[in-house]
Each structure stands twice: as C-alpha cells, then as structure tokens.
Amino acid sequence: MRGSAVLFLTLYLLHAVTAEANNALSGAHVWLFTGGLFVTYSALMVPMRQGLLVSVLGGLLCDAASPLPFGTHAALFATAHVLVYNARERLQRDETAVRVAVALIVNLALYLALWSARMGHIPPVTTVWPRLLSDLALSEAAVALCAPWFFALQLRSLELARANPARTA
C-alpha cells in the first residue's frame, strides 16, 4: 500500500508541474496534456491491483480540474492501464526507450479519447483542428522530454520508500 501512496504523490507532483506549465503557456494559447505519464509506469512495472489503483486515483486528480464530467479521466486511465498491463509481457519494459514509446502511444490515445468526449462542447472540427494538432504535437514533445525524468523519479521514490514493485511483480 505504501507503493501506491508514493506513486500517487509522484502523480500529484506531475499534475502540479503540468498545471504550472499550462498556466505559463496560457498566453500563447497552448495546452499540454501528459496523461500518458499518469498511466505508463504503473501499468508496466507495478502489480495489477496496485497499479490500477494509482492510475484511477491519477485520473480522479485530473478530473478535479477538468470541464468534462467527473470520472471521465479516471475511466480512460483505467482502460489504458488495463490495455498496457495486458501487453506488458510482450514488451522490454526495463528499457527506458520502450517506456517512453508506450507513454507516447498512451498519451496520443488518451488525448484523442478526451478530444472525442469534448466534441459536443467545442466549435466544429474544421475551425479548431490546427489548435488541436498543435496542442497534440507539443504535448507529445513534452511527454517525450519529461518521461525519462519522471520514470526515474517514480523508481527512485519507490526505492526511497522501500516499496520497490520489482520485488513483487
């Protein structure tokens, strides 16, 4: 249980850093989405029950600041977690490059799913697609740059808390 709490605290830190980045970039009309980072490490490296709990709590954290109905992020993060968890045995999950690639794919899928969920609340796609594509490109770049640091933070946090999931996975 200690591992879940430690991983949730790292997700809280990620949420705070992303919120500050989005606040700083608001003048440029840019929005960063880092949902792939909320799911990837716990889906690849942590046992199912513990990882799913962390992903759902991270989704609820994102839901708290979202204009979408409460639970949307949590449901999408849980779905992404289960899909990645079921594919993890076929991946070289100890490699940082593989983790980053998975984070980018999950981030893309979650971004598109959230964009689809907001379809009723935005103008026609033809008027907003440049903004959506630019936000997606910048979000993917941010995830690619931050993922190695964030995965190392999560691993080191678990080691410091003596809750390393590698012993139990």
PDB file of C-alpha atoms in Angstrom:
ATOM      1  CA  MET A   1       0.000   0.000   0.000  1.00  0.00           C
ATOM      2  CA  ARG A   2       2.952   2.276   0.658  1.00  0.00           C
ATOM      3  CA  GLY A   3       3.969   1.931  -3.001  1.00  0.00           C
ATOM      4  CA  SER A   4       0.562   3.137  -4.164  1.00  0.00           C
ATOM      5  CA  ALA A   5       0.790   6.203  -1.942  1.00  0.00           C
ATOM      6  CA  VAL A   6       4.304   7.008  -3.170  1.00  0.00           C
ATOM      7  CA  LEU A   7       3.296   6.640  -6.820  1.00  0.00           C
ATOM      8  CA  PHE A   8       0.227   8.806  -6.245  1.00  0.00           C
ATOM      9  CA  LEU A   9       2.417  11.527  -4.733  1.00  0.00           C
ATOM     10  CA  THR A  10       4.597  11.479  -7.862  1.00  0.00           C
ATOM     11  CA  LEU A  11       1.441  11.825  -9.967  1.00  0.00           C
ATOM     12  CA  TYR A  12       0.360  14.739  -7.789  1.00  0.00           C
ATOM     13  CA  LEU A  13       3.728  16.376  -8.467  1.00  0.00           C
ATOM     14  CA  LEU A  14       3.312  15.747 -12.207  1.00  0.00           C
ATOM     15  CA  HIS A  15      -0.176  17.259 -12.096  1.00  0.00           C
ATOM     16  CA  ALA A  16       1.128  20.358 -10.303  1.00  0.00           C
ATOM     17  CA  VAL A  17       4.035  20.802 -12.741  1.00  0.00           C
ATOM     18  CA  THR A  18       1.729  20.346 -15.738  1.00  0.00           C
ATOM     19  CA  ALA A  19      -0.767  22.847 -14.303  1.00  0.00           C
ATOM     20  CA  GLU A  20       2.009  25.404 -13.801  1.00  0.00           C
ATOM     21  CA  ALA A  21       3.298  24.821 -17.341  1.00  0.00           C
ATOM     22  CA  ASN A  22      -0.211  25.238 -18.738  1.00  0.00           C
ATOM     23  CA  ASN A  23      -0.630  28.425 -16.711  1.00  0.00           C
ATOM     24  CA  ALA A  24       2.631  29.799 -18.084  1.00  0.00           C
ATOM     25  CA  LEU A  25       1.684  28.830 -21.642  1.00  0.00           C
ATOM     26  CA  SER A  26      -1.876  30.158 -21.460  1.00  0.00           C
ATOM     27  CA  GLY A  27      -0.870  33.454 -23.038  1.00  0.00           C
ATOM     28  CA  ALA A  28       0.322  31.552 -26.095  1.00  0.00           C
ATOM     29  CA  HIS A  29      -2.990  29.629 -26.210  1.00  0.00           C
ATOM     30  CA  VAL A  30      -1.244  26.290 -25.730  1.00  0.00           C
ATOM     31  CA  TRP A  31      -2.394  23.373 -23.575  1.00  0.00           C
ATOM     32  CA  LEU A  32      -0.172  20.455 -22.594  1.00  0.00           C
ATOM     33  CA  PHE A  33      -1.621  17.034 -21.866  1.00  0.00           C
ATOM     34  CA  THR A  34       0.534  14.490 -20.034  1.00  0.00           C
ATOM     35  CA  GLY A  35      -1.999  11.735 -19.413  1.00  0.00           C
ATOM     36  CA  GLY A  36       0.280   9.052 -20.822  1.00  0.00           C
ATOM     37  CA  LEU A  37       2.697   9.627 -17.954  1.00  0.00           C
ATOM     38  CA  PHE A  38      -0.075   9.077 -15.415  1.00  0.00           C
ATOM     39  CA  VAL A  39      -0.589   5.517 -16.635  1.00  0.00           C
ATOM     40  CA  THR A  40       2.587   4.121 -18.166  1.00  0.00           C
ATOM     41  CA  TYR A  41       4.887   3.369 -15.226  1.00  0.00           C
ATOM     42  CA  SER A  42       2.200   1.810 -13.053  1.00  0.00           C
ATOM     43  CA  ALA A  43       0.915  -0.291 -15.963  1.00  0.00           C
ATOM     44  CA  LEU A  44       4.357  -1.531 -16.980  1.00  0.00           C
ATOM     45  CA  MET A  45       6.123  -2.001 -13.654  1.00  0.00           C
ATOM     46  CA  VAL A  46       3.613  -2.446 -10.827  1.00  0.00           C
ATOM     47  CA  PRO A  47       1.277  -5.353  -9.946  1.00  0.00           C
ATOM     48  CA  MET A  48      -2.229  -5.062 -11.422  1.00  0.00           C
ATOM     49  CA  ARG A  49      -4.250  -4.092  -8.348  1.00  0.00           C
ATOM     50  CA  GLN A  50      -1.745  -1.539  -7.053  1.00  0.00           C
ATOM     51  CA  GLY A  51      -1.132  -0.034 -10.498  1.00  0.00           C
ATOM     52  CA  LEU A  52      -4.816   0.215 -11.366  1.00  0.00           C
ATOM     53  CA  LEU A  53      -5.493   1.984  -8.077  1.00  0.00           C
ATOM     54  CA  VAL A  54      -2.736   4.505  -8.843  1.00  0.00           C
ATOM     55  CA  SER A  55      -3.997   5.080 -12.408  1.00  0.00           C
ATOM     56  CA  VAL A  56      -7.583   5.613 -11.261  1.00  0.00           C
ATOM     57  CA  LEU A  57      -6.519   7.994  -8.492  1.00  0.00           C
ATOM     58  CA  GLY A  58      -4.404   9.904 -11.019  1.00  0.00           C
ATOM     59  CA  GLY A  59      -7.454  10.079 -13.278  1.00  0.00           C
ATOM     60  CA  LEU A  60      -9.572  11.418 -10.443  1.00  0.00           C
ATOM     61  CA  LEU A  61      -6.891  14.026  -9.761  1.00  0.00           C
ATOM     62  CA  CYS A  62      -7.105  15.140 -13.399  1.00  0.00           C
ATOM     63  CA  ASP A  63     -10.912  15.052 -13.257  1.00  0.00           C
ATOM     64  CA  ALA A  64     -10.889  17.546 -10.392  1.00  0.00           C
ATOM     65  CA  ALA A  65      -9.608  20.278 -12.719  1.00  0.00           C
ATOM     66  CA  SER A  66     -11.379  19.217 -15.911  1.00  0.00           C
ATOM     67  CA  PRO A  67     -14.510  20.652 -17.507  1.00  0.00           C
ATOM     68  CA  LEU A  68     -15.555  17.135 -18.545  1.00  0.00           C
ATOM     69  CA  PRO A  69     -17.940  15.061 -16.408  1.00  0.00           C
ATOM     70  CA  PHE A  70     -16.253  13.785 -13.258  1.00  0.00           C
ATOM     71  CA  GLY A  71     -14.849  10.306 -13.785  1.00  0.00           C
ATOM     72  CA  THR A  72     -14.010  10.682 -17.485  1.00  0.00           C
ATOM     73  CA  HIS A  73     -10.247  10.764 -16.932  1.00  0.00           C
ATOM     74  CA  ALA A  74     -10.441   8.011 -14.322  1.00  0.00           C
ATOM     75  CA  ALA A  75     -12.339   5.695 -16.679  1.00  0.00           C
ATOM     76  CA  LEU A  76      -9.988   6.412 -19.582  1.00  0.00           C
ATOM     77  CA  PHE A  77      -6.875   5.998 -17.430  1.00  0.00           C
ATOM     78  CA  ALA A  78      -8.208   2.694 -16.057  1.00  0.00           C
ATOM     79  CA  THR A  79      -8.910   1.439 -19.583  1.00  0.00           C
ATOM     80  CA  ALA A  80      -5.454   2.476 -20.772  1.00  0.00           C
ATOM     81  CA  HIS A  81      -3.884   0.849 -17.711  1.00  0.00           C
ATOM     82  CA  VAL A  82      -5.580  -2.488 -18.353  1.00  0.00           C
ATOM     83  CA  LEU A  83      -4.620  -2.454 -22.047  1.00  0.00           C
ATOM     84  CA  VAL A  84      -0.961  -1.649 -21.345  1.00  0.00           C
ATOM     85  CA  TYR A  85      -0.813  -4.119 -18.441  1.00  0.00           C
ATOM     86  CA  ASN A  86      -2.057  -6.911 -20.687  1.00  0.00           C
ATOM     87  CA  ALA A  87       0.603  -6.101 -23.298  1.00  0.00           C
ATOM     88  CA  ARG A  88       3.496  -5.603 -20.896  1.00  0.00           C
ATOM     89  CA  GLU A  89       4.832  -9.161 -21.027  1.00  0.00           C
ATOM     90  CA  ARG A  90       5.493  -8.714 -24.759  1.00  0.00           C
ATOM     91  CA  LEU A  91       7.497  -5.532 -24.179  1.00  0.00           C
ATOM     92  CA  GLN A  92      11.024  -4.952 -22.920  1.00  0.00           C
ATOM     93  CA  ARG A  93       9.648  -2.857 -20.112  1.00  0.00           C
ATOM     94  CA  ASP A  94      13.019  -2.369 -18.389  1.00  0.00           C
ATOM     95  CA  GLU A  95      14.225  -0.254 -21.329  1.00  0.00           C
ATOM     96  CA  THR A  96      13.639   3.474 -20.981  1.00  0.00           C
ATOM     97  CA  ALA A  97      13.070   3.885 -24.729  1.00  0.00           C
ATOM     98  CA  VAL A  98      10.260   1.308 -24.624  1.00  0.00           C
ATOM     99  CA  ARG A  99       8.636   3.063 -21.667  1.00  0.00           C
ATOM    100  CA  VAL A 100       8.845   6.407 -23.474  1.00  0.00           C
ATOM    101  CA  ALA A 101       7.336   4.884 -26.648  1.00  0.00           C
ATOM    102  CA  VAL A 102       4.483   3.376 -24.620  1.00  0.00           C
ATOM    103  CA  ALA A 103       3.919   6.719 -22.864  1.00  0.00           C
ATOM    104  CA  LEU A 104       3.725   8.498 -26.230  1.00  0.00           C
ATOM    105  CA  ILE A 105       1.233   5.989 -27.639  1.00  0.00           C
ATOM    106  CA  VAL A 106      -0.911   6.086 -24.496  1.00  0.00           C
ATOM    107  CA  ASN A 107      -0.759   9.889 -24.436  1.00  0.00           C
ATOM    108  CA  LEU A 108      -1.921  10.038 -28.064  1.00  0.00           C
ATOM    109  CA  ALA A 109      -4.772   7.601 -27.433  1.00  0.00           C
ATOM    110  CA  LEU A 110      -5.923   9.407 -24.287  1.00  0.00           C
ATOM    111  CA  TYR A 111      -5.700  12.820 -25.977  1.00  0.00           C
ATOM    112  CA  LEU A 112      -7.858  11.615 -28.873  1.00  0.00           C
ATOM    113  CA  ALA A 113     -10.343   9.969 -26.490  1.00  0.00           C
ATOM    114  CA  LEU A 114     -10.666  13.138 -24.405  1.00  0.00           C
ATOM    115  CA  TRP A 115     -10.971  15.238 -27.540  1.00  0.00           C
ATOM    116  CA  SER A 116     -13.788  12.956 -28.708  1.00  0.00           C
ATOM    117  CA  ALA A 117     -15.506  13.290 -25.328  1.00  0.00           C
ATOM    118  CA  ARG A 118     -15.415  17.091 -25.675  1.00  0.00           C
ATOM    119  CA  MET A 119     -16.831  17.113 -29.228  1.00  0.00           C
ATOM    120  CA  GLY A 120     -20.188  18.435 -28.060  1.00  0.00           C
ATOM    121  CA  HIS A 121     -18.584  21.342 -26.208  1.00  0.00           C
ATOM    122  CA  ILE A 122     -16.314  22.774 -28.910  1.00  0.00           C
ATOM    123  CA  PRO A 123     -16.906  24.501 -32.248  1.00  0.00           C
ATOM    124  CA  PRO A 124     -16.868  22.434 -35.446  1.00  0.00           C
ATOM    125  CA  VAL A 125     -13.670  20.479 -36.000  1.00  0.00           C
ATOM    126  CA  THR A 126     -12.784  22.431 -39.132  1.00  0.00           C
ATOM    127  CA  THR A 127     -12.276  25.591 -37.086  1.00  0.00           C
ATOM    128  CA  VAL A 128     -10.243  24.103 -34.223  1.00  0.00           C
ATOM    129  CA  TRP A 129      -8.148  21.360 -35.848  1.00  0.00           C
ATOM    130  CA  PRO A 130      -4.966  23.483 -36.110  1.00  0.00           C
ATOM    131  CA  ARG A 131      -5.136  24.167 -32.366  1.00  0.00           C
ATOM    132  CA  LEU A 132      -5.841  20.515 -31.555  1.00  0.00           C
ATOM    133  CA  LEU A 133      -2.951  19.312 -33.701  1.00  0.00           C
ATOM    134  CA  SER A 134      -0.520  21.880 -32.302  1.00  0.00           C
ATOM    135  CA  ASP A 135      -1.527  21.018 -28.726  1.00  0.00           C
ATOM    136  CA  LEU A 136      -1.094  17.325 -29.514  1.00  0.00           C
ATOM    137  CA  ALA A 137       2.343  17.868 -31.071  1.00  0.00           C
ATOM    138  CA  LEU A 138       3.543  19.964 -28.134  1.00  0.00           C
ATOM    139  CA  SER A 139       2.083  17.501 -25.633  1.00  0.00           C
ATOM    140  CA  GLU A 140       3.854  14.593 -27.302  1.00  0.00           C
ATOM    141  CA  ALA A 141       7.125  16.546 -27.308  1.00  0.00           C
ATOM    142  CA  ALA A 142       6.691  17.385 -23.624  1.00  0.00           C
ATOM    143  CA  VAL A 143       5.974  13.742 -22.769  1.00  0.00           C
ATOM    144  CA  ALA A 144       8.996  12.557 -24.770  1.00  0.00           C
ATOM    145  CA  LEU A 145      11.260  15.039 -22.966  1.00  0.00           C
ATOM    146  CA  CYS A 146       9.872  14.527 -19.455  1.00  0.00           C
ATOM    147  CA  ALA A 147       9.195  10.779 -19.487  1.00  0.00           C
ATOM    148  CA  PRO A 148      12.721   9.548 -18.676  1.00  0.00           C
ATOM    149  CA  TRP A 149      12.996  12.000 -15.781  1.00  0.00           C
ATOM    150  CA  PHE A 150       9.527  11.130 -14.487  1.00  0.00           C
ATOM    151  CA  PHE A 151      10.082   7.362 -14.678  1.00  0.00           C
ATOM    152  CA  ALA A 152      13.373   7.768 -12.811  1.00  0.00           C
ATOM    153  CA  LEU A 153      11.583   9.889 -10.199  1.00  0.00           C
ATOM    154  CA  GLN A 154       8.951   7.199  -9.713  1.00  0.00           C
ATOM    155  CA  LEU A 155      11.518   4.411  -9.429  1.00  0.00           C
ATOM    156  CA  ARG A 156      13.709   6.356  -7.014  1.00  0.00           C
ATOM    157  CA  SER A 157      10.690   7.364  -4.921  1.00  0.00           C
ATOM    158  CA  LEU A 158       9.685   3.727  -4.597  1.00  0.00           C
ATOM    159  CA  GLU A 159      13.246   2.778  -3.644  1.00  0.00           C
ATOM    160  CA  LEU A 160      13.418   5.511  -1.006  1.00  0.00           C
ATOM    161  CA  ALA A 161      10.099   4.361   0.444  1.00  0.00           C
ATOM    162  CA  ARG A 162      11.345   0.765   0.330  1.00  0.00           C
ATOM    163  CA  ALA A 163       8.304  -0.143  -1.732  1.00  0.00           C
ATOM    164  CA  ASN A 164      10.027  -1.236  -4.955  1.00  0.00           C
ATOM    165  CA  PRO A 165       7.462  -3.184  -7.005  1.00  0.00           C
ATOM    166  CA  ALA A 166      10.200  -5.122  -8.841  1.00  0.00           C
ATOM    167  CA  ARG A 167      10.339  -7.465  -5.851  1.00  0.00           C
ATOM    168  CA  THR A 168       6.616  -8.269  -6.053  1.00  0.00           C
ATOM    169  CA  ALA A 169       5.870  -8.092  -9.784  1.00  0.00           C
TER     170      ALA A 169
END
